[in-house]
Tab-separated table of C-alpha atoms and ligand atoms in Angstrom:
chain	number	residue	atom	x	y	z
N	9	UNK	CA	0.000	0.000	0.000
N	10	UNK	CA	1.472	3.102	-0.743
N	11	UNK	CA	1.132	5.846	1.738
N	12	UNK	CA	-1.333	8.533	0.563
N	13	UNK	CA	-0.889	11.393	3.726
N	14	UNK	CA	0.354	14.465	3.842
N	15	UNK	CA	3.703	15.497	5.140
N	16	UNK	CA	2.568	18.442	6.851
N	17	UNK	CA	0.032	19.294	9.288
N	18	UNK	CA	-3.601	20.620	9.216
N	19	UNK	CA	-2.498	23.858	11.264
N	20	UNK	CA	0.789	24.125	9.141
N	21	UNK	CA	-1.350	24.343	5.659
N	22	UNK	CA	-3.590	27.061	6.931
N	23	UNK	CA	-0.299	28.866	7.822
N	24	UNK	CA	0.501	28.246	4.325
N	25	UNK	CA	-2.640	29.296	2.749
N	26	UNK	CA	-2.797	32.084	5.121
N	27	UNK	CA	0.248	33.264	2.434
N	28	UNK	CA	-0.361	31.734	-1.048
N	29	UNK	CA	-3.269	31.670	-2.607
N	30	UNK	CA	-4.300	28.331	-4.167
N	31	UNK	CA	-3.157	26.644	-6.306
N	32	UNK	CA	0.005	26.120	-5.694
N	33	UNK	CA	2.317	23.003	-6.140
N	34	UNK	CA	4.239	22.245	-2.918
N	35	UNK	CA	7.265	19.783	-2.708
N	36	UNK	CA	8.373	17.765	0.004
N	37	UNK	CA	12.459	18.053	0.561
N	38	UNK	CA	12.649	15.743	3.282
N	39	UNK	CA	10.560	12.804	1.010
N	40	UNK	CA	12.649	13.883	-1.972
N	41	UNK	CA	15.866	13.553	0.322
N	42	UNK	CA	15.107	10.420	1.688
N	43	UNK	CA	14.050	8.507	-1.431
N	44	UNK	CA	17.861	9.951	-3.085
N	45	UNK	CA	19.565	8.537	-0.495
N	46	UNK	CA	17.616	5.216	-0.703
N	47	UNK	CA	18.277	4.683	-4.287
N	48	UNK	CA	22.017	5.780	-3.818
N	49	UNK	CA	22.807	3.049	-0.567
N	50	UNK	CA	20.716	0.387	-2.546
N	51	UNK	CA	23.542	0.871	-5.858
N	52	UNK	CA	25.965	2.050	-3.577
N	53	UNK	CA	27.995	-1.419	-4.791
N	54	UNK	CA	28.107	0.025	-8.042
N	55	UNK	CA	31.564	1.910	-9.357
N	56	UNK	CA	30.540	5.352	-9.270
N	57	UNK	CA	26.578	4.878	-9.378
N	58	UNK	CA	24.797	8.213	-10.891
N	59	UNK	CA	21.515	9.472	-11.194
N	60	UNK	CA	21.426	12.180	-13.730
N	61	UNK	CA	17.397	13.803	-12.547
N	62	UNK	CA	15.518	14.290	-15.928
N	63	UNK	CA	14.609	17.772	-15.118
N	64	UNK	CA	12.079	17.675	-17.751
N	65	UNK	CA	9.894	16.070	-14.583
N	66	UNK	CA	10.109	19.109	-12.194
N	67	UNK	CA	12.515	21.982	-14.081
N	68	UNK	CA	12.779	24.321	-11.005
N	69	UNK	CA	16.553	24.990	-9.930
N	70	UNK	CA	15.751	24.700	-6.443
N	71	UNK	CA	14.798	21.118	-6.888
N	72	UNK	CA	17.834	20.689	-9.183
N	73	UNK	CA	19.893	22.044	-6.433
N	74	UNK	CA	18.438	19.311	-3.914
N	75	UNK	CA	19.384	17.006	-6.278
N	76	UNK	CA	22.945	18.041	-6.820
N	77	UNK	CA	23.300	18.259	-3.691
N	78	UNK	CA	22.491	14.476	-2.966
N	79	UNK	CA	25.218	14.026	-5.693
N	80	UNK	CA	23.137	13.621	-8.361
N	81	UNK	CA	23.331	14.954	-12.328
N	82	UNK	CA	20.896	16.569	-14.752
N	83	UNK	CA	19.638	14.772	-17.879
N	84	UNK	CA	18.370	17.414	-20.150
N	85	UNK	CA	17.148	17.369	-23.553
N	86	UNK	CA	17.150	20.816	-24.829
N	87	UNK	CA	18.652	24.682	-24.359
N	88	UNK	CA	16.490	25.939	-21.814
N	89	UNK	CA	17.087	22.619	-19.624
N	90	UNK	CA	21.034	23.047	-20.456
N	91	UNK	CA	20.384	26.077	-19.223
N	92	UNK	CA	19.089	25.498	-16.348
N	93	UNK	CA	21.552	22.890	-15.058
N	94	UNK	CA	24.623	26.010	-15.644
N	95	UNK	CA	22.519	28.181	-13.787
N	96	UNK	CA	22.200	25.580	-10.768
N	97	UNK	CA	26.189	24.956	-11.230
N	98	UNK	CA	25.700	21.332	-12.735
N	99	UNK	CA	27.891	20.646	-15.819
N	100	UNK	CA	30.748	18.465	-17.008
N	101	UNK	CA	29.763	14.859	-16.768
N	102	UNK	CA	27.318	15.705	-14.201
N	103	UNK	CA	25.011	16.195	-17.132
N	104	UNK	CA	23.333	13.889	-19.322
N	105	UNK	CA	22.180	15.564	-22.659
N	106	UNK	CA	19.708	12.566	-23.994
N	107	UNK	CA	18.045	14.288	-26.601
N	108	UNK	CA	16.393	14.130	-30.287
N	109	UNK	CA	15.424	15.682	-33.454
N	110	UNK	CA	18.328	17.935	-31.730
N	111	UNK	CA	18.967	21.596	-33.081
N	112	UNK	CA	22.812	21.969	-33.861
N	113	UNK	CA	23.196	25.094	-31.242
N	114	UNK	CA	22.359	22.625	-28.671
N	115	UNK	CA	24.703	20.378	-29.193
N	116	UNK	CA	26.810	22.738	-29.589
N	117	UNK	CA	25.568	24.119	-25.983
N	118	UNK	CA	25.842	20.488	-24.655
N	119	UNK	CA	29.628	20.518	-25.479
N	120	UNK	CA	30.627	23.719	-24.417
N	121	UNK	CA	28.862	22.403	-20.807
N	122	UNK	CA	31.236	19.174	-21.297
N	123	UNK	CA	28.135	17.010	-20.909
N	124	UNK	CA	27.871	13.684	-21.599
N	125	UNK	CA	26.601	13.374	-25.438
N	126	UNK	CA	24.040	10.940	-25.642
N	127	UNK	CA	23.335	10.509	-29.904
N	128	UNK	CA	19.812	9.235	-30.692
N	129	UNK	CA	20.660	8.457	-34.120
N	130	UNK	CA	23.389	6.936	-36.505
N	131	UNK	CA	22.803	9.816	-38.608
N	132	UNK	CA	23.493	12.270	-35.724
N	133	UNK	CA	27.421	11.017	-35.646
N	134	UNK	CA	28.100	13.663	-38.891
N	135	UNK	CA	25.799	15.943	-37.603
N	136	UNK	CA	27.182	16.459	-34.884
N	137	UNK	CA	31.091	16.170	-36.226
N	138	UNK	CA	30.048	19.268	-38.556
N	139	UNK	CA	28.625	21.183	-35.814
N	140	UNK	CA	30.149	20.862	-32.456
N	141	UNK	CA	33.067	18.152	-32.851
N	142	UNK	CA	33.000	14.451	-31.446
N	143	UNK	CA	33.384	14.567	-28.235
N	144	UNK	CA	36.048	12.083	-26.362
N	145	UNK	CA	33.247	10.236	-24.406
N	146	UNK	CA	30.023	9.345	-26.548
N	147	UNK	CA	26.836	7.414	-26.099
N	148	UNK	CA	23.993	6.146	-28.254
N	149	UNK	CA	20.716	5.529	-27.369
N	150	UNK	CA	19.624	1.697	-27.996
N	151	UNK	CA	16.199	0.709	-29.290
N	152	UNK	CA	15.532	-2.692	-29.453
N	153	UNK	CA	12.680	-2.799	-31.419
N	154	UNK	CA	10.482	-5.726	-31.422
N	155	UNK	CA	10.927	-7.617	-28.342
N	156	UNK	CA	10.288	-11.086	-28.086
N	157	UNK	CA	6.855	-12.367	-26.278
N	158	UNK	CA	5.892	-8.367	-26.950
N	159	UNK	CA	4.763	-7.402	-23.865
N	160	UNK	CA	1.144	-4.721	-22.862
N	161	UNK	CA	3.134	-2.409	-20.633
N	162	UNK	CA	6.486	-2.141	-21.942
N	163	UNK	CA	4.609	-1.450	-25.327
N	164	UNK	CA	6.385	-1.399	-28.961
N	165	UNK	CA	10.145	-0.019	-29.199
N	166	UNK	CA	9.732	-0.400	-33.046
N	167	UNK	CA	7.115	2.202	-33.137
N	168	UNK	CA	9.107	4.485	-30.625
N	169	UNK	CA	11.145	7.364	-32.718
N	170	UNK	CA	13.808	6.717	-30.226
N	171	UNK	CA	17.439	5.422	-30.607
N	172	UNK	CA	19.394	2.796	-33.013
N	173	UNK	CA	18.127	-0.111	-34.185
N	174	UNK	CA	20.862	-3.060	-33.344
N	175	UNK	CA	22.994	-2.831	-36.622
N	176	UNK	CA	23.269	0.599	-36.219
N	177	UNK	CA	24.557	0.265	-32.611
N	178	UNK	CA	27.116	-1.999	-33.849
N	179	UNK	CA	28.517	0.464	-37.505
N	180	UNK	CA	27.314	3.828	-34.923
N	181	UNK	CA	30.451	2.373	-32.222
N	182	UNK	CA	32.752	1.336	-35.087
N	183	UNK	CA	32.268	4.979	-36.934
N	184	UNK	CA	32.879	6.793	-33.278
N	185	UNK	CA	35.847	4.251	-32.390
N	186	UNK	CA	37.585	5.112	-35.735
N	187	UNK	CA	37.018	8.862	-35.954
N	188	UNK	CA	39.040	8.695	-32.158
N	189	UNK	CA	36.165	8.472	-29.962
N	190	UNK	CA	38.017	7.244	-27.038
N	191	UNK	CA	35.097	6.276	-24.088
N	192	UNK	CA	31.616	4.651	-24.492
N	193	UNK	CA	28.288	4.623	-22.772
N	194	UNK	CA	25.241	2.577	-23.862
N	195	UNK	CA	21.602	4.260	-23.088
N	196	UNK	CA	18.024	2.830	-23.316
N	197	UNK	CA	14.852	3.332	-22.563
N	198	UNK	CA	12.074	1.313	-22.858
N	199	UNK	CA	9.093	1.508	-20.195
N	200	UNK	CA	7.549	4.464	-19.051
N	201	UNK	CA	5.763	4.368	-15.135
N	202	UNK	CA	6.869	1.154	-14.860
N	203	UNK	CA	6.559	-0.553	-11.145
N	204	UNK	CA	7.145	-4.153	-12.397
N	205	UNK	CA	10.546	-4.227	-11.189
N	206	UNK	CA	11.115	-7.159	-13.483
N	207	UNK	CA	11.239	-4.921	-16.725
N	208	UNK	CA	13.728	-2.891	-15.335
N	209	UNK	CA	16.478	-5.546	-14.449
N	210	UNK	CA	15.469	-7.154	-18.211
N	211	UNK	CA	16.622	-3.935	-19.294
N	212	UNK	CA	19.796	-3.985	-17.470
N	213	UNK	CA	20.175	-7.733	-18.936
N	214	UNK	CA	20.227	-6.602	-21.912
N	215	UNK	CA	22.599	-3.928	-21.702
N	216	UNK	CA	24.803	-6.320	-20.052
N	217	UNK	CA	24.580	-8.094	-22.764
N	218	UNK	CA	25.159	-6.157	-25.634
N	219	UNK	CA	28.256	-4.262	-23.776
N	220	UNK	CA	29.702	-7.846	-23.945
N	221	UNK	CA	29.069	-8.245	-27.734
N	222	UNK	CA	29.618	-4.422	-28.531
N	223	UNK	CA	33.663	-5.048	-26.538
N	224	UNK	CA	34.212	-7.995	-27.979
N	225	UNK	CA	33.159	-6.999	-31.871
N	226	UNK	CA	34.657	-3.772	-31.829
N	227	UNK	CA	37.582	-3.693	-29.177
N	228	UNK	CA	35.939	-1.118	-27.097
N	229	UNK	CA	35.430	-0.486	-23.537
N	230	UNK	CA	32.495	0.481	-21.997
N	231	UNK	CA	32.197	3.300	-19.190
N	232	UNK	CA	28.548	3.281	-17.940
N	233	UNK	CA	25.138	1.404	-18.831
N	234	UNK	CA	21.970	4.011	-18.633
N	235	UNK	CA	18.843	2.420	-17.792
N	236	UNK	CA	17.414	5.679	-18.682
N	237	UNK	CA	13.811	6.905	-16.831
N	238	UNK	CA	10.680	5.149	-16.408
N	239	UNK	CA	10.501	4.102	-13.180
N	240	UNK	CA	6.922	3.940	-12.160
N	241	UNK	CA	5.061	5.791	-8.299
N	242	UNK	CA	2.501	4.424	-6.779
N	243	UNK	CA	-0.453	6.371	-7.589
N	244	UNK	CA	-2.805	4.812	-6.876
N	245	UNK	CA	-3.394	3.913	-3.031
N	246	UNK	CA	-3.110	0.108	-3.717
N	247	UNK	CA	-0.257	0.169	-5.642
N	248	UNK	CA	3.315	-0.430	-4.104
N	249	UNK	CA	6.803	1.468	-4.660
N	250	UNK	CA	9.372	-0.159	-6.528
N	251	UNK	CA	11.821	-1.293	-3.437
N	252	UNK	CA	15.296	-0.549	-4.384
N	253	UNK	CA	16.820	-2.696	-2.430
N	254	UNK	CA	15.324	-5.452	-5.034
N	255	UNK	CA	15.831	-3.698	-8.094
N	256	UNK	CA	19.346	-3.402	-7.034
N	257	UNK	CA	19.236	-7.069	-6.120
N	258	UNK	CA	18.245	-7.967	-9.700
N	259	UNK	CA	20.504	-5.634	-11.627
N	260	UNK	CA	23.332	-7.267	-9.586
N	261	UNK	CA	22.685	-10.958	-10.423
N	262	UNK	CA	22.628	-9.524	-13.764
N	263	UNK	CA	26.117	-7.791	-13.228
N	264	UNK	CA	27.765	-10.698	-11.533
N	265	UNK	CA	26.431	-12.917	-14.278
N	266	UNK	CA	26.972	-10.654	-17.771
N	267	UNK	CA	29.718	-8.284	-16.472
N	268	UNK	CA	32.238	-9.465	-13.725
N	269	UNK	CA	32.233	-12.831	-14.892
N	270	UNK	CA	33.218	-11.696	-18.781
N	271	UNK	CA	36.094	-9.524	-17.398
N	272	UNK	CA	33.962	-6.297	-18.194
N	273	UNK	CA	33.896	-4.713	-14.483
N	274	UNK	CA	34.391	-1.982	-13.993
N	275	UNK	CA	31.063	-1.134	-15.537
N	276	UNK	CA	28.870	2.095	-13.628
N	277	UNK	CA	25.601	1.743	-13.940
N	278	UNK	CA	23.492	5.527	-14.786
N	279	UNK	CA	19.971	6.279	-14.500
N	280	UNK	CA	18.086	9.381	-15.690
N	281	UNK	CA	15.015	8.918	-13.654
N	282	UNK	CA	12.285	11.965	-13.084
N	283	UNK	CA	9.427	10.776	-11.856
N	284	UNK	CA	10.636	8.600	-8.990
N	285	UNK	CA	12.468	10.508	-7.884
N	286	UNK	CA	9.903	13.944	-7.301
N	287	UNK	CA	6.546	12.569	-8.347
N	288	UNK	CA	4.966	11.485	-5.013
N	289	UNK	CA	7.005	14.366	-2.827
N	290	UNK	CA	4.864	16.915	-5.060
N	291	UNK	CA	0.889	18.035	-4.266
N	292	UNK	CA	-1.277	20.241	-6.213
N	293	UNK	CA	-2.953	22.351	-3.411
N	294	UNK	CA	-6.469	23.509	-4.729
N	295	UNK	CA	-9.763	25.358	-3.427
N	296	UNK	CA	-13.072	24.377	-4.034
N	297	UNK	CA	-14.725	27.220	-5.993
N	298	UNK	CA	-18.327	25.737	-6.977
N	299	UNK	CA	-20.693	22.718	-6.611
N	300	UNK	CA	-22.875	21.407	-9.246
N	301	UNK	CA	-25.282	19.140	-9.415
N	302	UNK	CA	-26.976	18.342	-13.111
N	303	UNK	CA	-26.698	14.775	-14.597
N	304	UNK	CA	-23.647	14.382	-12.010
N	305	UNK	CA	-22.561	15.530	-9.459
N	306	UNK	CA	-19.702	18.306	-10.132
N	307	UNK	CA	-16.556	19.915	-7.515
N	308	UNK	CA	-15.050	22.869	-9.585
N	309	UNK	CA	-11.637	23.638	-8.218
N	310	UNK	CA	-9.373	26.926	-9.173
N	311	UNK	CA	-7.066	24.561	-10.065
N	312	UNK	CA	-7.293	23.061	-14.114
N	313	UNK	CA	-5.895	20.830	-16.183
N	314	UNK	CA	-2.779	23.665	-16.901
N	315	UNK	CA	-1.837	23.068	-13.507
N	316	UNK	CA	-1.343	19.247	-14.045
N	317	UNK	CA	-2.364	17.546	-17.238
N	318	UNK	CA	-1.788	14.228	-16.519
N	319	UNK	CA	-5.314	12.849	-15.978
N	320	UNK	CA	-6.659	15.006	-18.848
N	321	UNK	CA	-4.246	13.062	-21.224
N	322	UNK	CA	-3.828	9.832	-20.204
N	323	UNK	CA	-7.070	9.227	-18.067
N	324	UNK	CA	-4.121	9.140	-14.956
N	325	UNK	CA	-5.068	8.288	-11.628
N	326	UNK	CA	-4.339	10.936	-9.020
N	327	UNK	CA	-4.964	10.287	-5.651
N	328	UNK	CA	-7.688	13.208	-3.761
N	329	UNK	CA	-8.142	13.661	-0.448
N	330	UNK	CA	-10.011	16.624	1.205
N	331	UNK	CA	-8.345	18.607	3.766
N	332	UNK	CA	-9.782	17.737	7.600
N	333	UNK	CA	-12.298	14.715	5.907
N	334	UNK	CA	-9.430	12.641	5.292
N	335	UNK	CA	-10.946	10.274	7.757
N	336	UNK	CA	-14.670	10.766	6.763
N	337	UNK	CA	-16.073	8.309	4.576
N	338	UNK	CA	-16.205	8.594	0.884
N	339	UNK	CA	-20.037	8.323	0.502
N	340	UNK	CA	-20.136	10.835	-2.257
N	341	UNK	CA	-19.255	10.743	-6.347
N	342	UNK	CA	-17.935	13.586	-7.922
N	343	UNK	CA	-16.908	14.751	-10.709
N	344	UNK	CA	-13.534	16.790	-9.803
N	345	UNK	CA	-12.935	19.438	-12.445
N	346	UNK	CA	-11.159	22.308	-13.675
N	347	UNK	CA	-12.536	25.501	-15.454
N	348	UNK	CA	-11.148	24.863	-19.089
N	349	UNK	CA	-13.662	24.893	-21.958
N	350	UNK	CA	-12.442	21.220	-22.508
N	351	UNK	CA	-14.590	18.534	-20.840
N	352	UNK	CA	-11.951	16.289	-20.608
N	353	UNK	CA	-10.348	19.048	-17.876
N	354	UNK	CA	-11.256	16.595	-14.767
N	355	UNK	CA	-8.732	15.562	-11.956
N	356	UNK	CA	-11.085	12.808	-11.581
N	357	UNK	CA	-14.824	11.136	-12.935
N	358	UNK	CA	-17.130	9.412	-10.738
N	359	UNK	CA	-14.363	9.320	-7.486
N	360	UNK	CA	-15.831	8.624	-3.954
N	361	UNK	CA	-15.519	11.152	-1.872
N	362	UNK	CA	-16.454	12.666	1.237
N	363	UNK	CA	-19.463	15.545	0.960
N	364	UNK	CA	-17.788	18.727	-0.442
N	365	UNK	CA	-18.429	21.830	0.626
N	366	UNK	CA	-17.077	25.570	-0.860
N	367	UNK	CA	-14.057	26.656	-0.100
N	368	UNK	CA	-12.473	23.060	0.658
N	369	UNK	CA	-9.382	22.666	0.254
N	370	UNK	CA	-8.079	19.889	-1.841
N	371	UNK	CA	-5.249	18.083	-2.243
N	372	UNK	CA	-3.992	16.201	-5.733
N	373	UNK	CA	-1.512	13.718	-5.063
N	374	UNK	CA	1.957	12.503	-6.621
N	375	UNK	CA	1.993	15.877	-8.598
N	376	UNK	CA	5.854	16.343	-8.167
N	377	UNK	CA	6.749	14.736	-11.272
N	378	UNK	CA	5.311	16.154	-15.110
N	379	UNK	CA	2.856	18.725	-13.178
N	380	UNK	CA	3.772	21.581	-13.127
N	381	UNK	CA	6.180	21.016	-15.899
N	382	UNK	CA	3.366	20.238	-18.560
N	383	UNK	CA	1.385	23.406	-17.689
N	384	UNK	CA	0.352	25.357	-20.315
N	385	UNK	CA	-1.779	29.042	-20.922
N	386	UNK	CA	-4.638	27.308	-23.431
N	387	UNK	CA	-7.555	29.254	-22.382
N	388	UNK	CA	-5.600	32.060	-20.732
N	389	UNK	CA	-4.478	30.139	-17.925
N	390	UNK	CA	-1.415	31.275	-16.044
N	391	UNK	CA	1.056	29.270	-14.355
N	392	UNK	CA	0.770	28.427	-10.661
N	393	UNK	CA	3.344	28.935	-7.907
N	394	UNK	CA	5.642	26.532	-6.488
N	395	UNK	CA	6.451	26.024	-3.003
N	396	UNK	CA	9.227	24.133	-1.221
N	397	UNK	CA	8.493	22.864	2.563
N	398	UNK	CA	11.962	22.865	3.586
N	399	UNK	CA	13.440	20.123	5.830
N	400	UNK	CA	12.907	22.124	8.831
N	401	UNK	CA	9.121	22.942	7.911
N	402	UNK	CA	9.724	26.434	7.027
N	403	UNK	CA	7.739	26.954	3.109
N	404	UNK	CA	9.908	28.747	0.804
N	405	UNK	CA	8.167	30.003	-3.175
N	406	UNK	CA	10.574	28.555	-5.535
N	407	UNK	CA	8.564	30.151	-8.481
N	408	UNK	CA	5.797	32.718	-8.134
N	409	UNK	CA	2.425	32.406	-9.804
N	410	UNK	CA	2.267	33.442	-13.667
N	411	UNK	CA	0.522	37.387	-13.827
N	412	UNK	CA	-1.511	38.700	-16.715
N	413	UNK	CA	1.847	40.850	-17.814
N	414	UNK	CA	3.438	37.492	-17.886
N	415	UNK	CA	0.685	36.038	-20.057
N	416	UNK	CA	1.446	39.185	-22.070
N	417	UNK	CA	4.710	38.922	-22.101
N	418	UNK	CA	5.318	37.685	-26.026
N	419	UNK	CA	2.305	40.579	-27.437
N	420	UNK	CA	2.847	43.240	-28.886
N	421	UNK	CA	0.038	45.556	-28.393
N	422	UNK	CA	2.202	48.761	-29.678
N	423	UNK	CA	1.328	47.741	-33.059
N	424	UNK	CA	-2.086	47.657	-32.955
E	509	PLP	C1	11.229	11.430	-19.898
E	509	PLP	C2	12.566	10.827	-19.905
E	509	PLP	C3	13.187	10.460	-18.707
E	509	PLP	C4	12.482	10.536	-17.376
E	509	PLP	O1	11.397	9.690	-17.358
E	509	PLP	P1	10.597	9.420	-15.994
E	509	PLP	O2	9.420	8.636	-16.437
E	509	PLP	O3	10.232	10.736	-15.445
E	509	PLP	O4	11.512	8.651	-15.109
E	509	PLP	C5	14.471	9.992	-18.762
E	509	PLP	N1	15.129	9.871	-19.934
E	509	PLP	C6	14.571	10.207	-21.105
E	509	PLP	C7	15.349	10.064	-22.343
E	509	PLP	C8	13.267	10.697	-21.134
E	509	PLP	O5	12.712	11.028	-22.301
């Protein structure tokens, strides 16, 4: 069961709201510290053992700056995230640049930074030659394409845009080895919100694997493995976290069987997960602004979809609860929207509840991860705040609400 309370008190949120006005997403740093330094003693047996945070998840330097701190990287996929990382003080090595369809200036960013280059396509080798020079250390990005016994959840690779098919893994290395590429890294990544900890030591298997074919063909020697992302959260109540301690348990069989015993060890072992490592340490704190009652029964919150699209576009589960009737039953069926002229702008359909009244205040869990970060201004929206309760419980806004001069930003009205 995964644990669906809050991390703060009734008294301390009214202190809270007493200063923000809803919505706001608020992160945990004590969760987000403690679940870092979980995954880093569970692969602590691994030679130099990174996790680059995709800050695509939650791209707010304060949170980049907990991570660093924890000794973890950046993966980043474009200039603004680059960016982002400088401005926090992250670069060098400490970055992962896994991107695609990628614009020559940010390569050319991503090697200026000294970040690890990780090339999502054969024909990106040239490309990037022409426009920012190989870089000593490379990496490509594996796709395996159809897997055998195809599986629901880990869905088709061959239909991903993603990464090199095998024979272009094996000419991409040879090309890199013989234009002086010196160091190798293999990437993948396969599953997205995946809590089947099974699929994510197959992956490692196989990476294993082909780092043994890859040396052995070509006469290389590989740095670092990156599982990539896609570790799944619990959202729903019933669901369980991934325990590290077995993942690491698994992807250590694996090592002893496919690495140590070939000779290959050293090997590191990289991941480049987001939301694991933010997503359930982040809530979407929202007000109750009207009841309706027509065919259903409606909550309309001053929160929308723009503050957290996830179950707007994938039908996702997000956990409610209602502040002080956390312990009341859920004898009630609501409709939880948003105020977007889209129907589809509901944090949840037909979810038990306990009565509503105005001016509740509600709370959407596991927002930490691809909230905030997928907002958007469709329908004039702006941009909520962000708040960070600090280890010692004092809040701190990491990122003030969007204004109406914001919204305006890009206009020119001048011209009019
Ligand atoms: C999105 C993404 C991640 C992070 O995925 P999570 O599901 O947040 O763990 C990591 N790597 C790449 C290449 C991605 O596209």
């Amino acid at each position: 069961m995964a644990d669906k309370t809050l991390p703060f008190s009734r008294q301390k949120l009214e202190e809270i709201l007493s200063k923000y006005p809803t919505p706001f997403h608020l992160y945990d740093e004590k969760g987000i510290r403690e679940n870092a330094r979980r995954l880093k003693k569970a692969f602590s047996w691994v030679p130099d053992f990174r996790e680059y945070f995709a800050v695509k998840a939650c791209p707010n330097p304060h949170i980049m700056r907990i991570m660093q701190s924890e000794g973890f990287g950046a993966d980043c996929s474009s200039l603004p995230e680059l960016l982002l990382s400088q401005r926090v003080g992250i670069r060098g090595d400490m970055i992962m640049f896994t991107s695609n369809d990628t614009p020559a200036q940010e390569f050319l960013k991503a090697r200026e930074l000294g970040a690890v280059i990780n090339l999502d396509d054969i024909s990106h080798i040239p490309f990037l030659e022409q426009h920012a020079r190989l870089p000593e250390l490379a990496c490509c990005r594996y796709n395996p394409g159809p897997l055998r016994g195809g599986n629901a959840i880990i869905g088709k690779p061959e239909e991903a845009k993603y990464g090199f098919t095998r024979d272009q893994l094996f000419e991409g290395y040879r090309i890199l080895r013989d234009k002086g590429v010196k160091r190798f890294g293999l990437h993948t990544m396969i599953v997205s919100n995946e809590l089947n900890v099974a699929y994510h030591v197959e992956t490692a298997r196989m990476l294993f694997d082909l780092v043994g074919e890859l040396s052995k063909d070509l006469g290389i020697r590989f740095e670092f493995v990156n599982l990539g992302g896609g570790f799944g959260i619990p959202y729903k109540p019933e669901q369980q976290a991934i325990d590290y301690e077995v993942l690491s348990r698994g992807i250590r069989d694996a090592y002893e069987e496919k690495i140590r015993a070939r000779g290959l060890h050293p090997l590191s072992i990289r991941m480049e997960s987001g939301r694991a490592m933010t997503g359930p340490y982040g809530y979407l704190v929202s007000r109750v602004l009207h009841l309706k009652d027509t065919y259903k029964k409606y909550v309309g919150l001053d929160a929308s979809m723009a503050n957290l699209m996830r179950p707007a576009l994938y039908g996702a589960y997000h956990h409610i609860t209602v502040v002080g009737k956390e312990d009341r039953v859920r004898d009630h069926v609501y409709d939880v929207t948003g105020s977007l002229c889209e129907n589809n702008d509901k944090f949840a359909i037909d979810r038990p509840l306990p009565e509503i009244e105005i001016g509740d205040i509600v709370v959407i869990y596991d927002a930490g991860a691809h909230g905030w970060a997928m907002g958007f201004n469709y329908n004039g929206k702006l941009r909520s705040a962000e708040l960070l309760l600090r280890e010692d419980g004092s809040v701190v806004q990491i990122r003030r609400a969007e204004t109406v001069d914001d919204y305006f930003a890009t206009l020119d009205f001048s011209s009019l």
